[in-house]
Short mmCIF file of C-alpha atoms in Angstrom, two decimals:
data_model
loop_
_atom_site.label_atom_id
_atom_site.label_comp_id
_atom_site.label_asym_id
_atom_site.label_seq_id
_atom_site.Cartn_x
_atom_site.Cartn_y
_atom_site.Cartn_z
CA UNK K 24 22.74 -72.48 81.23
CA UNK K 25 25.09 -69.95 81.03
CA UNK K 26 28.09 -72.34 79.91
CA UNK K 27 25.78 -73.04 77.31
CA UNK K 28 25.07 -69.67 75.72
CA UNK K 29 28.92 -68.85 76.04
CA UNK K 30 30.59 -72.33 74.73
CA UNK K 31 31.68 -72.32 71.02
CA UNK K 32 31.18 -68.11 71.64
CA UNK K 33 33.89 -67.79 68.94
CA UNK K 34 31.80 -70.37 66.16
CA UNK K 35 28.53 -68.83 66.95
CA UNK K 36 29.48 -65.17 65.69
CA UNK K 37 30.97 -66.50 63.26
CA UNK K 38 28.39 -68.12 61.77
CA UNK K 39 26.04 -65.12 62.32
CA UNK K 40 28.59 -63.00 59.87
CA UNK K 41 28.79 -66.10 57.71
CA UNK K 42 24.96 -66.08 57.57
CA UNK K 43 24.85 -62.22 56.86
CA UNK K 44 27.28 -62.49 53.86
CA UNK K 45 25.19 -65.33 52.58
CA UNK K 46 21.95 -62.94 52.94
CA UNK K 47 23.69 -60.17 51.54
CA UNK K 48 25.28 -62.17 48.21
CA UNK K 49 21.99 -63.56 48.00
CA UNK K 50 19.96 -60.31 47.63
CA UNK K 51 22.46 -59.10 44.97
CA UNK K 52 21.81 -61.81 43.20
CA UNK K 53 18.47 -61.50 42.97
CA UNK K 54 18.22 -57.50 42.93
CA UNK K 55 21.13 -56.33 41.32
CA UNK K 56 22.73 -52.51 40.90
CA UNK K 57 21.86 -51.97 36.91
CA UNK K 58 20.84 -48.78 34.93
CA UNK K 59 18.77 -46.85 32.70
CA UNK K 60 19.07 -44.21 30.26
CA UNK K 61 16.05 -41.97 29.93
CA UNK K 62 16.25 -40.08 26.69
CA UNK K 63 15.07 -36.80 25.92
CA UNK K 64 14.69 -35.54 29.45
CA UNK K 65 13.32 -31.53 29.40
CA UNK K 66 15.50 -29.31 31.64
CA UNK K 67 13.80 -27.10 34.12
CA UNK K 68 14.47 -23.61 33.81
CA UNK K 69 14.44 -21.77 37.42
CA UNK K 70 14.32 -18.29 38.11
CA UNK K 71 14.43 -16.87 34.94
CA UNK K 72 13.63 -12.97 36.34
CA UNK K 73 17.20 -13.43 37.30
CA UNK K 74 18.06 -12.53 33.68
CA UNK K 75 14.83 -11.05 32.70
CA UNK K 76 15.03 -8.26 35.34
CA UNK K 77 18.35 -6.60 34.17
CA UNK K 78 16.73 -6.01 30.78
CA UNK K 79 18.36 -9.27 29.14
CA UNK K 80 17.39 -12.42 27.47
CA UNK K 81 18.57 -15.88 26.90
CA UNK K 82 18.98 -18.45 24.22
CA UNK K 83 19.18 -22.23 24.44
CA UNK K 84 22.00 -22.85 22.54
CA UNK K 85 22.95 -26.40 20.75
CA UNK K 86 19.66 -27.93 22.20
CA UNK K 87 21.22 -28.48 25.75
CA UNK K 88 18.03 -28.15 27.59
CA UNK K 89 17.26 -31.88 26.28
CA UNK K 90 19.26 -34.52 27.71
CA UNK K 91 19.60 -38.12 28.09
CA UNK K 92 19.89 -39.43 32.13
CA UNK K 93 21.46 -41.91 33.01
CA UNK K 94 20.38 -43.81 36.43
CA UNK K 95 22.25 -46.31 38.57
CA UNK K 96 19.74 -48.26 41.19
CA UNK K 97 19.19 -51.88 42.59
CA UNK K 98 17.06 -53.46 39.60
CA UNK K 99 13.95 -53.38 42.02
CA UNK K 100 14.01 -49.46 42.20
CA UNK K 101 14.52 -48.90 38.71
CA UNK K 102 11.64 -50.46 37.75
CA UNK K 103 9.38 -48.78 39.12
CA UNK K 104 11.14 -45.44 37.56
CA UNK K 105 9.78 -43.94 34.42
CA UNK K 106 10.61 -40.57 32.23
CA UNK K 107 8.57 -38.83 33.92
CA UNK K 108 10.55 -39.30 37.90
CA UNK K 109 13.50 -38.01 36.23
CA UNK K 110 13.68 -34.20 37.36
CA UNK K 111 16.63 -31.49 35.21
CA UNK K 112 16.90 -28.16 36.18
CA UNK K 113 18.71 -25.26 36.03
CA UNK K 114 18.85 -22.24 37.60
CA UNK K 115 19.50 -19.12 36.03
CA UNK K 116 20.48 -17.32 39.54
CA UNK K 117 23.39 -19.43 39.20
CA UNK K 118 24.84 -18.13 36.03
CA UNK K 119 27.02 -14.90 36.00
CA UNK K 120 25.82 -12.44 33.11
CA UNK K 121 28.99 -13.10 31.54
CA UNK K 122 28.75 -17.18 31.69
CA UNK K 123 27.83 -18.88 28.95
CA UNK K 124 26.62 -21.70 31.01
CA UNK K 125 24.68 -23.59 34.08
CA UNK K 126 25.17 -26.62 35.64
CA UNK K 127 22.19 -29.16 35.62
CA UNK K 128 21.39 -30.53 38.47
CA UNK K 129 19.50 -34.03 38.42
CA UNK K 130 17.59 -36.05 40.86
CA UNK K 131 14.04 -38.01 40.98
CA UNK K 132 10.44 -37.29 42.48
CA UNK K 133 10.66 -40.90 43.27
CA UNK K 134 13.39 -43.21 45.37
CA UNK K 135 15.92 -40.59 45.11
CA UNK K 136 17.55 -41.57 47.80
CA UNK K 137 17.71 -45.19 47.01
CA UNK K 138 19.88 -44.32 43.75
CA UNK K 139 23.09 -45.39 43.40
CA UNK K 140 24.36 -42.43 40.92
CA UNK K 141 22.54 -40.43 38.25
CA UNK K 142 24.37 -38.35 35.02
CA UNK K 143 23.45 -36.72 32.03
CA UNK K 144 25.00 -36.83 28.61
CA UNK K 145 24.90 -32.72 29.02
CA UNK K 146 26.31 -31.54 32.68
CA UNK K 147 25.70 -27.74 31.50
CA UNK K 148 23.01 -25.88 30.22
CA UNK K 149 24.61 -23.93 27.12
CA UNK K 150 22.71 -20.11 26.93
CA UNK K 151 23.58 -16.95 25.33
CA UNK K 152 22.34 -13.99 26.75
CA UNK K 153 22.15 -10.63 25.25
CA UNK K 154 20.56 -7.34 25.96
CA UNK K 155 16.23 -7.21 25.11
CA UNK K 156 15.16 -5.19 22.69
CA UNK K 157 11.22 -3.88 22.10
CA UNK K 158 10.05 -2.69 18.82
CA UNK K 159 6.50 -1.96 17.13
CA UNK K 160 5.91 -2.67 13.46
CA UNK K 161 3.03 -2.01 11.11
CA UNK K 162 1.20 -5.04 9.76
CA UNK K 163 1.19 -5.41 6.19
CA UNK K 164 -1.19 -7.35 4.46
CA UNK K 165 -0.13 -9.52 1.30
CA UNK K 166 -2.25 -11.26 -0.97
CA UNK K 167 -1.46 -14.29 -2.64
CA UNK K 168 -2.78 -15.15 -6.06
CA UNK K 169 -5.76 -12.85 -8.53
CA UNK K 170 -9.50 -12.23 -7.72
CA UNK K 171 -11.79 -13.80 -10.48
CA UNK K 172 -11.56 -12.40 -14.29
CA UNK K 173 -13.46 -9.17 -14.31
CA UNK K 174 -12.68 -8.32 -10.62
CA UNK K 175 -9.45 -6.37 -8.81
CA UNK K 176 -8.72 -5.68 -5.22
CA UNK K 177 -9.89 -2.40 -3.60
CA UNK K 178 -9.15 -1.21 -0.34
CA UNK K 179 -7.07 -3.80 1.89
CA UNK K 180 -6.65 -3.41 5.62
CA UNK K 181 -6.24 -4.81 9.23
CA UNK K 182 -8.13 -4.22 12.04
CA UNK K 183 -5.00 -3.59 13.78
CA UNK K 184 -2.30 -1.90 12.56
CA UNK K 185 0.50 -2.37 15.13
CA UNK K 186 2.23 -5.13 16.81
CA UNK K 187 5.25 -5.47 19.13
CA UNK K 188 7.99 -7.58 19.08
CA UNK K 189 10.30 -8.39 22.13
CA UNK K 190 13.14 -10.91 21.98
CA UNK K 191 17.19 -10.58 22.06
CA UNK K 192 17.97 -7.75 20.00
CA UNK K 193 20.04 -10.30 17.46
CA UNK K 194 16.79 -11.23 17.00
CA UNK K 195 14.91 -8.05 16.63
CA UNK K 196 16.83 -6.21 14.17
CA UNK K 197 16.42 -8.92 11.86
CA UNK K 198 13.03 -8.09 11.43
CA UNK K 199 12.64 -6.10 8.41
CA UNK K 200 8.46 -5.77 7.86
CA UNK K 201 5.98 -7.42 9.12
CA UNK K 202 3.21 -9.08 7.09
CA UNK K 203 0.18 -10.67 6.85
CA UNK K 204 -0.55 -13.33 3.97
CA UNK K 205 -4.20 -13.63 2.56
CA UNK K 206 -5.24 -15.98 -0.72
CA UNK K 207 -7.69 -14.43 -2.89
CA UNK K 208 -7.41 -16.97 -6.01
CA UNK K 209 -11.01 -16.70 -7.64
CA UNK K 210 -12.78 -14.24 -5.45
CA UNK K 211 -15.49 -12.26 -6.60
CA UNK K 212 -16.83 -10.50 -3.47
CA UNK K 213 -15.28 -8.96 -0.11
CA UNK K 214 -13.83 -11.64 2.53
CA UNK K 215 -12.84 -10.70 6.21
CA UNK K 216 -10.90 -13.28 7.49
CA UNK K 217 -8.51 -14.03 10.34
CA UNK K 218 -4.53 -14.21 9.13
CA UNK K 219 -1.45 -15.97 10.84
CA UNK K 220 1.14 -12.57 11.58
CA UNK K 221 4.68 -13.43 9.42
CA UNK K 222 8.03 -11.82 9.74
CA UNK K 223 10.50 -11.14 7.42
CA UNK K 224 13.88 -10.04 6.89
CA UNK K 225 15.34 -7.39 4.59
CA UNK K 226 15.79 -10.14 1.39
CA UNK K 227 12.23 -11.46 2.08
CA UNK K 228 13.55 -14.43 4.20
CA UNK K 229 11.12 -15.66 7.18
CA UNK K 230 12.67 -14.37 10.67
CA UNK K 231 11.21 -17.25 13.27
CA UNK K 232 12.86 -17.63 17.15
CA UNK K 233 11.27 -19.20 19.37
CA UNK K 234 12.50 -16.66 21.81
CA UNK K 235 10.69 -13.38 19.68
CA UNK K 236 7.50 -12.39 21.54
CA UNK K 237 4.67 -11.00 19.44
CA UNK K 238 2.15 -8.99 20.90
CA UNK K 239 -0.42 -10.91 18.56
CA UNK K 240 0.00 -14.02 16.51
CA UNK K 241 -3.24 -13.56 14.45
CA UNK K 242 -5.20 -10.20 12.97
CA UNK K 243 -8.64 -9.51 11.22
CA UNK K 244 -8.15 -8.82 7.33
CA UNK K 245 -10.62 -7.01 5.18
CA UNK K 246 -10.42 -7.31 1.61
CA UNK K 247 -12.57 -5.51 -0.63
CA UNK K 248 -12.94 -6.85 -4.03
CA UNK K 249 -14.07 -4.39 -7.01
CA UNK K 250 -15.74 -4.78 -10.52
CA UNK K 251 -13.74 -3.71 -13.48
CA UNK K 252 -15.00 -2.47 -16.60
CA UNK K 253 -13.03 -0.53 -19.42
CA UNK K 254 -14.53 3.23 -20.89
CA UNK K 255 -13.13 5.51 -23.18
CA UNK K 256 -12.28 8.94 -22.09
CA UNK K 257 -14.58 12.08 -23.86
CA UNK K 258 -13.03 15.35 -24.59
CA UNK K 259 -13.71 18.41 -25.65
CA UNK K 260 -12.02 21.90 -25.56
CA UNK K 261 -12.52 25.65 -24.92
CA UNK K 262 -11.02 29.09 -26.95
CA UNK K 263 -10.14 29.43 -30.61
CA UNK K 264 -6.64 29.10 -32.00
CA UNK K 265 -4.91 31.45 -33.59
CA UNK K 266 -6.36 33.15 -36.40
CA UNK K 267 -5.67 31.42 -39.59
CA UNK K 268 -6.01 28.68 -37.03
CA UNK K 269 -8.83 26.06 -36.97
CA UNK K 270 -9.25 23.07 -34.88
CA UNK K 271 -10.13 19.43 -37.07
CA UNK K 272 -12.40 18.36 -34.30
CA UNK K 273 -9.64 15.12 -33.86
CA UNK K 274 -8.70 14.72 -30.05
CA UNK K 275 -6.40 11.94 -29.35
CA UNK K 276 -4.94 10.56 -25.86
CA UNK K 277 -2.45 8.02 -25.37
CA UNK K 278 -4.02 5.53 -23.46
CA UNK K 279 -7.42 6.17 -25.11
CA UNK K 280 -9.15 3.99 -23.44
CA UNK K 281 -9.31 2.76 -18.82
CA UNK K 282 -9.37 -0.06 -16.97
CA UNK K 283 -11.94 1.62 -13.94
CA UNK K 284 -13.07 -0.55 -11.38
CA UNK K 285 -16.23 0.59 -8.47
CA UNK K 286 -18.94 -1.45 -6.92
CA UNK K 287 -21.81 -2.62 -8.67
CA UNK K 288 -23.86 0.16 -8.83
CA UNK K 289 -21.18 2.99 -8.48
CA UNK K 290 -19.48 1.63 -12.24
CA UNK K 291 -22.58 0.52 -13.76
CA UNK K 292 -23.63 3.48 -15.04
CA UNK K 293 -20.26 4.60 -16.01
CA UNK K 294 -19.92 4.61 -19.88
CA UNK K 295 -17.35 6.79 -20.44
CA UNK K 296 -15.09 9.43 -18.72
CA UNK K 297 -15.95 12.96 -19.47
CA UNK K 298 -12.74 15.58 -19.38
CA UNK K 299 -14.45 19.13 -19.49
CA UNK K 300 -13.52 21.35 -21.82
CA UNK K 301 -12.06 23.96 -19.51
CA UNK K 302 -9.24 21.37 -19.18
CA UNK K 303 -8.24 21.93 -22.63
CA UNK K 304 -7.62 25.79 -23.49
CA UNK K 305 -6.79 26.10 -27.15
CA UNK K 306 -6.77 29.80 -27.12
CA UNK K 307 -3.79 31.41 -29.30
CA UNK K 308 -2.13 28.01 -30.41
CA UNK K 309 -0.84 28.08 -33.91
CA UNK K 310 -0.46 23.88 -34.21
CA UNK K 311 -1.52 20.88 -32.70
CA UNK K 312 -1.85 21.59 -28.41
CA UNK K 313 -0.38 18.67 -26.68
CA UNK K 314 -0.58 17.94 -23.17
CA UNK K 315 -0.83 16.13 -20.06
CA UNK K 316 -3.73 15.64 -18.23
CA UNK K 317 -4.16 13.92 -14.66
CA UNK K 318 -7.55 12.20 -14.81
CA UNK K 319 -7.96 10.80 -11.05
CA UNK K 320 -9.58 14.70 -11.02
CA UNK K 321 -12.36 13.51 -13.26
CA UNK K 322 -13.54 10.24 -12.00
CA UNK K 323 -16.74 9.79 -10.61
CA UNK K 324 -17.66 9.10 -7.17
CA UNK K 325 -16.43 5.47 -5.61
CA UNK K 326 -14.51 4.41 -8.62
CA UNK K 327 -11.10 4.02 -9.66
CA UNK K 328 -8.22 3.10 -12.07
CA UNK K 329 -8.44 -0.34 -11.64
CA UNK K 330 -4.31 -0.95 -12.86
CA UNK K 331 -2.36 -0.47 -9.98
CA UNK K 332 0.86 0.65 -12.09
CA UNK K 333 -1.36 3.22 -14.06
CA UNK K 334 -1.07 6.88 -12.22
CA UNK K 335 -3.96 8.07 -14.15
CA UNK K 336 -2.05 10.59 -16.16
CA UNK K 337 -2.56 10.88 -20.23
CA UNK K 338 -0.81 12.44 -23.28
CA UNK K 339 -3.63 14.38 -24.90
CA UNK K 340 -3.29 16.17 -28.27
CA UNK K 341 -5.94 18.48 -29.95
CA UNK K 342 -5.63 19.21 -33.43
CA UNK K 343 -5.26 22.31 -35.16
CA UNK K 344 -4.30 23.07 -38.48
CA UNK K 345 -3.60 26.34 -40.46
CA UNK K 346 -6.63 27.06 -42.44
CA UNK K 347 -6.44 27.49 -46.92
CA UNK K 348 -8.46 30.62 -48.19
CA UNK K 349 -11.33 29.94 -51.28
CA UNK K 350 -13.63 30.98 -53.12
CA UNK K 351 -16.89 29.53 -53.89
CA UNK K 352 -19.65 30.54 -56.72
CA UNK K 353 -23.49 30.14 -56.65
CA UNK K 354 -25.91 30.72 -59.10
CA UNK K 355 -28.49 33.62 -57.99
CA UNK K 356 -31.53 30.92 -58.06
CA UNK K 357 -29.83 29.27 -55.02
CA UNK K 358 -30.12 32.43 -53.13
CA UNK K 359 -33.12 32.30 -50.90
CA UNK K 360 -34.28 36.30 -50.26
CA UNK K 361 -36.34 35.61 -46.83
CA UNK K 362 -38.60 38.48 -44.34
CA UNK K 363 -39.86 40.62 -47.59
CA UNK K 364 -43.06 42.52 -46.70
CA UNK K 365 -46.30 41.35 -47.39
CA UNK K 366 -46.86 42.28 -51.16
CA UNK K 367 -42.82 42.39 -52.02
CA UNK K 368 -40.68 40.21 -54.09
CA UNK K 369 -37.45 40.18 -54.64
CA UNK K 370 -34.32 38.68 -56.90
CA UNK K 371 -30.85 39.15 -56.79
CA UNK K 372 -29.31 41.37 -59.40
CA UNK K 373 -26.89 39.45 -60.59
CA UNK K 374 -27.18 35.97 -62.09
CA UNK K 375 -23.95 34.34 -59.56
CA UNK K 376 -22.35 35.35 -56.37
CA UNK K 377 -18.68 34.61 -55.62
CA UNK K 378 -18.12 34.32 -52.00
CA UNK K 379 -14.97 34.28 -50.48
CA UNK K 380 -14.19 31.24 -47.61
CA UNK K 381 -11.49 29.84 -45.96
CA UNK K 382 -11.06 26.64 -43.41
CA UNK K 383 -8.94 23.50 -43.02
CA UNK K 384 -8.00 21.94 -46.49
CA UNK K 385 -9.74 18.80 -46.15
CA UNK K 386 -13.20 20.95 -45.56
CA UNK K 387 -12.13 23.10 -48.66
CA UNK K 388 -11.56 20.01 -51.21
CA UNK K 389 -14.66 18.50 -49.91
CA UNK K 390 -16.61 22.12 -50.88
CA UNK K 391 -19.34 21.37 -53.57
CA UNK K 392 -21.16 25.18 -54.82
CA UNK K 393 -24.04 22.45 -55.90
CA UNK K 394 -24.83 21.63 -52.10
CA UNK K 395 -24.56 25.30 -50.34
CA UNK K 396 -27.42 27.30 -50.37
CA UNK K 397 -27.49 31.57 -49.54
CA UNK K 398 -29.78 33.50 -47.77
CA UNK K 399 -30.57 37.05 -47.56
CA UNK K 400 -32.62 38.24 -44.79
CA UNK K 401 -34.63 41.02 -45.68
CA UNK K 402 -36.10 41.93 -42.26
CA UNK K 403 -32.47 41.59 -40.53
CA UNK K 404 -31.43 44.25 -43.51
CA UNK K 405 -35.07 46.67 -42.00
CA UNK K 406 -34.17 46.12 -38.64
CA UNK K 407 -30.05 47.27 -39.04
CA UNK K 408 -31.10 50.27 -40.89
CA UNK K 409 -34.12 51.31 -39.14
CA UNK K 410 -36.83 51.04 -41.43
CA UNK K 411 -40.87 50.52 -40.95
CA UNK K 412 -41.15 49.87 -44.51
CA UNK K 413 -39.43 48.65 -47.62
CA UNK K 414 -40.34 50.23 -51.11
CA UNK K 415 -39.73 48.80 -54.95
CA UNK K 416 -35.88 49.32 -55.75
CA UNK K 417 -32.43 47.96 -54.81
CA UNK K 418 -30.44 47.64 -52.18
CA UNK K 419 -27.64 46.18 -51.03
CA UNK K 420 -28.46 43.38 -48.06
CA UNK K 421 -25.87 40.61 -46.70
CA UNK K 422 -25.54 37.43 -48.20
CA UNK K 423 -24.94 34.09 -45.57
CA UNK K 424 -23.60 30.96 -46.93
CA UNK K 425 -24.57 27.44 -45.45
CA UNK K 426 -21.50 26.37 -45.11
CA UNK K 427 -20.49 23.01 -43.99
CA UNK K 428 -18.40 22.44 -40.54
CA UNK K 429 -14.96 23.93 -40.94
CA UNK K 430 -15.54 26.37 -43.36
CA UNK K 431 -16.00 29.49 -42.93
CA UNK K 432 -17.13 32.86 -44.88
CA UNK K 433 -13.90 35.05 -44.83
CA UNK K 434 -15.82 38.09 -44.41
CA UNK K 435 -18.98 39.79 -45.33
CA UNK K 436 -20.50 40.01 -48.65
CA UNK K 437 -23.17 42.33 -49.86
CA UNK K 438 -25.27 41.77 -52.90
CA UNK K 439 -28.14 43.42 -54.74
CA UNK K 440 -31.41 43.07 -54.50
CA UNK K 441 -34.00 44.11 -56.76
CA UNK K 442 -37.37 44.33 -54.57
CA UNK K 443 -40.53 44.90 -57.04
CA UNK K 444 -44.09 45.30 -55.89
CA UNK K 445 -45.44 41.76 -56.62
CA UNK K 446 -48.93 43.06 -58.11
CA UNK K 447 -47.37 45.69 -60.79
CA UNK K 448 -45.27 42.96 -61.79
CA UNK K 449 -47.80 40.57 -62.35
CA UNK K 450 -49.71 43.15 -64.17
CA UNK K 451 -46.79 44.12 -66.27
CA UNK K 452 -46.24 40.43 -67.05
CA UNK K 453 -49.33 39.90 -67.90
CA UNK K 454 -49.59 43.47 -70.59
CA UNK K 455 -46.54 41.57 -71.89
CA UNK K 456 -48.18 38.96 -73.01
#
């Protein structure tokens, strides 16, 4: 039995190797070494508080976190490997503050020790890093577009005011202001609405990074939207000019006329802005007072210029011109004699009256004697000279001219009046006849 096992020893192994090769070429054939690229693998980023807890950041640069992997496997194992077995990382306690780089390091959650080889197109991760900065920034909020025709913006605000911003300081100093966007095409009544937070560089140019941290991405906006109507401004003014002085009654103000804008029932009854005269102190001026007024001082309660690029300031002239003397004569039967006792008449002496006037020489031209009508006051002329009683005779009592706005009586004139007792002298008139 033994001879048997033993003869042709020699041909026997051999043909066991022989059969072995066969196996082996035989499996190859049918399960070949091939590969796969797997595009657009992520890279892992380990232990990033490596860099993070000195104070710095990093940056990603040249997209190097995304690579294509290339596998090497027996046909059999690569099929059953997808995108997802492919594992990248790279870990940042590797990298030297100074490096500009870290090696990627590649394997799979699946077979990895069945693979033949596995590469990247990328071997390193490509990062800059550079010291952290922190920095806070008020929130601006910037409309886009008009309110409706008849309507402005009032009072525009966030419901928070601050945000912070952490990222590489590169980064950070870009960041000029801070800003909120809102459109208010068309609107006619107060929105609140939550805005997307924007940052922007000195020249207006949008700052993004993917490594800038905000402390918010979105804030509350309220936008108040106001009711505009437009009123003329009322003056008037206080003291007397100069003497030979009077004022025309003209006052004039460059704009003449605001844009105010309020809610609905703080404008409404709004028809005009009143300037008191105290503002306005003509006292002593020999010509036309010109000045500036500030009128945000005057505006009622819960309104407001509605043009942002007015500052509410206006050029205000009064007008005062010198004054032309005059004279002016009326007949005595346009004299009315007023207060006589009971039982008195009386008649002026003589048969015309010049009176002497003066005021602004467009009130003097427009004098007519034919429309002015004098008055002596009988019982004023009792009172001043302290008498109970009046008696027939003459005497000399102060005559008042109705004189129209602007003129003026230069000074007082006296005339004569003949007082008669009214019975004798209709007794005497009628023995005359």
């Amino acid at each position: 039995m033994k001879k048997k096992l033993t003869a042709n020893l020699g041909l026997k192994i051999l043909a066991v190797l022989f059969s072995v090769v066969i196996w082996f070429i035989v499996i190859n054939i049918n399960d070949p070494v091939d590969k796969v690229v797997f595009r657009k693998i992520p890279v892992e980023i380990l232990n990033e508080d490596a860099v993070t807890s000195q104070g710095k950041v990093y940056e990603i640069l040249d997209g190097t976190n995304v690579i294509d992997v290339t596998v090497w496997a027996k046909r059999s194992v690569l099929d059953t490997l997808s995108a997802d077995n492919i594992i990248a990382t790279a870990d940042m306690q590797e990298i030297n503050l100074m490096d500009t780089m870290v090696r990627i390091k590649l394997s799979t959650n699946k077979y990895n020790e069945k693979l033949d080889n596995i590469t990247s197109s990328t071997e390193n991760l490509l990062v800059s890093i550079e010291d952290m900065k922190r920095e806070q920034f008020v929130i601006e909020a910037n409309t886009i577009g008009e309110p409706a025709e008849g309507y402005v913006l009032g009072n525009i605000s966030t419901e928070q005011n601050l945000i912070s911003l952490t990222g590489p300081e590169s980064v950070v100093s870009q960041v000029d202001r801070v800003a909120v966007p809102v459109n208010v095409s068309g609107l006619s009544q107060d929105i609140r609405t939550d805005a997307t937070i924007k940052l922007y560089d000195a020249d207006g140019n949008p700052v993004e990074n993917k490594n800038l941290k905000k402390s918010l991405e979105q804030v509350k906006v309220n936008i108040e939207i106001l009711q505009t109507k437009r009123v003329p401004l009322s003056f008037a003014s206080t003291g007397q000019p100069a003497e030979g002085y009077a004022l025309t009654g003209v006052i004039e103000s460059v704009p003449s006329t605001v844009l105010i804008a309020g809610k609905g029932n703080a404008i409404k009854n709004v028809s005009q802005i009143d300037i008191p005269d105290t503002a306005l102190n003509v006292t002593g001026y020999v010509g036309n007072m010109t000045t500036h007024l500030d009128l945000k001082k005057y505006l009622p309660d819960n309104v407001t210029f509605a043009d942002d690029a007015f500052d509410g300031r206006v050029n205000v002239t009064v007008q005062i011109e010198k004054e032309e003397a005059s004279q002016i004569t009326i007949d005595a039967e346009d004299v009315l004699i007023r207060g006589l006792p009971t039982g008195l008449e009386g008649e002026l002496a003589e048969e015309s009256v010049t009176v002497p006037v003066r005021g602004l020489a467009a009130h003097i031209e427009a004098l007519s004697a034919a429309e002015i009508i004098g008055r002596v006051d009988a019982e004023e002329f009792m009172t001043r000279n302290g008498l109970t009683q009046l008696l027939p005779g003459e005497y000399e009592m102060s005559l008042v001219l109705n004189l129209p706005e602007g003129v003026r009586q230069e000074r007082e004139i006296t005339v004569t009046v003949a007082v008669a007792d009214r019975i004798e002298e209709e007794m005497q008139e009628e023995m005359e006849e």
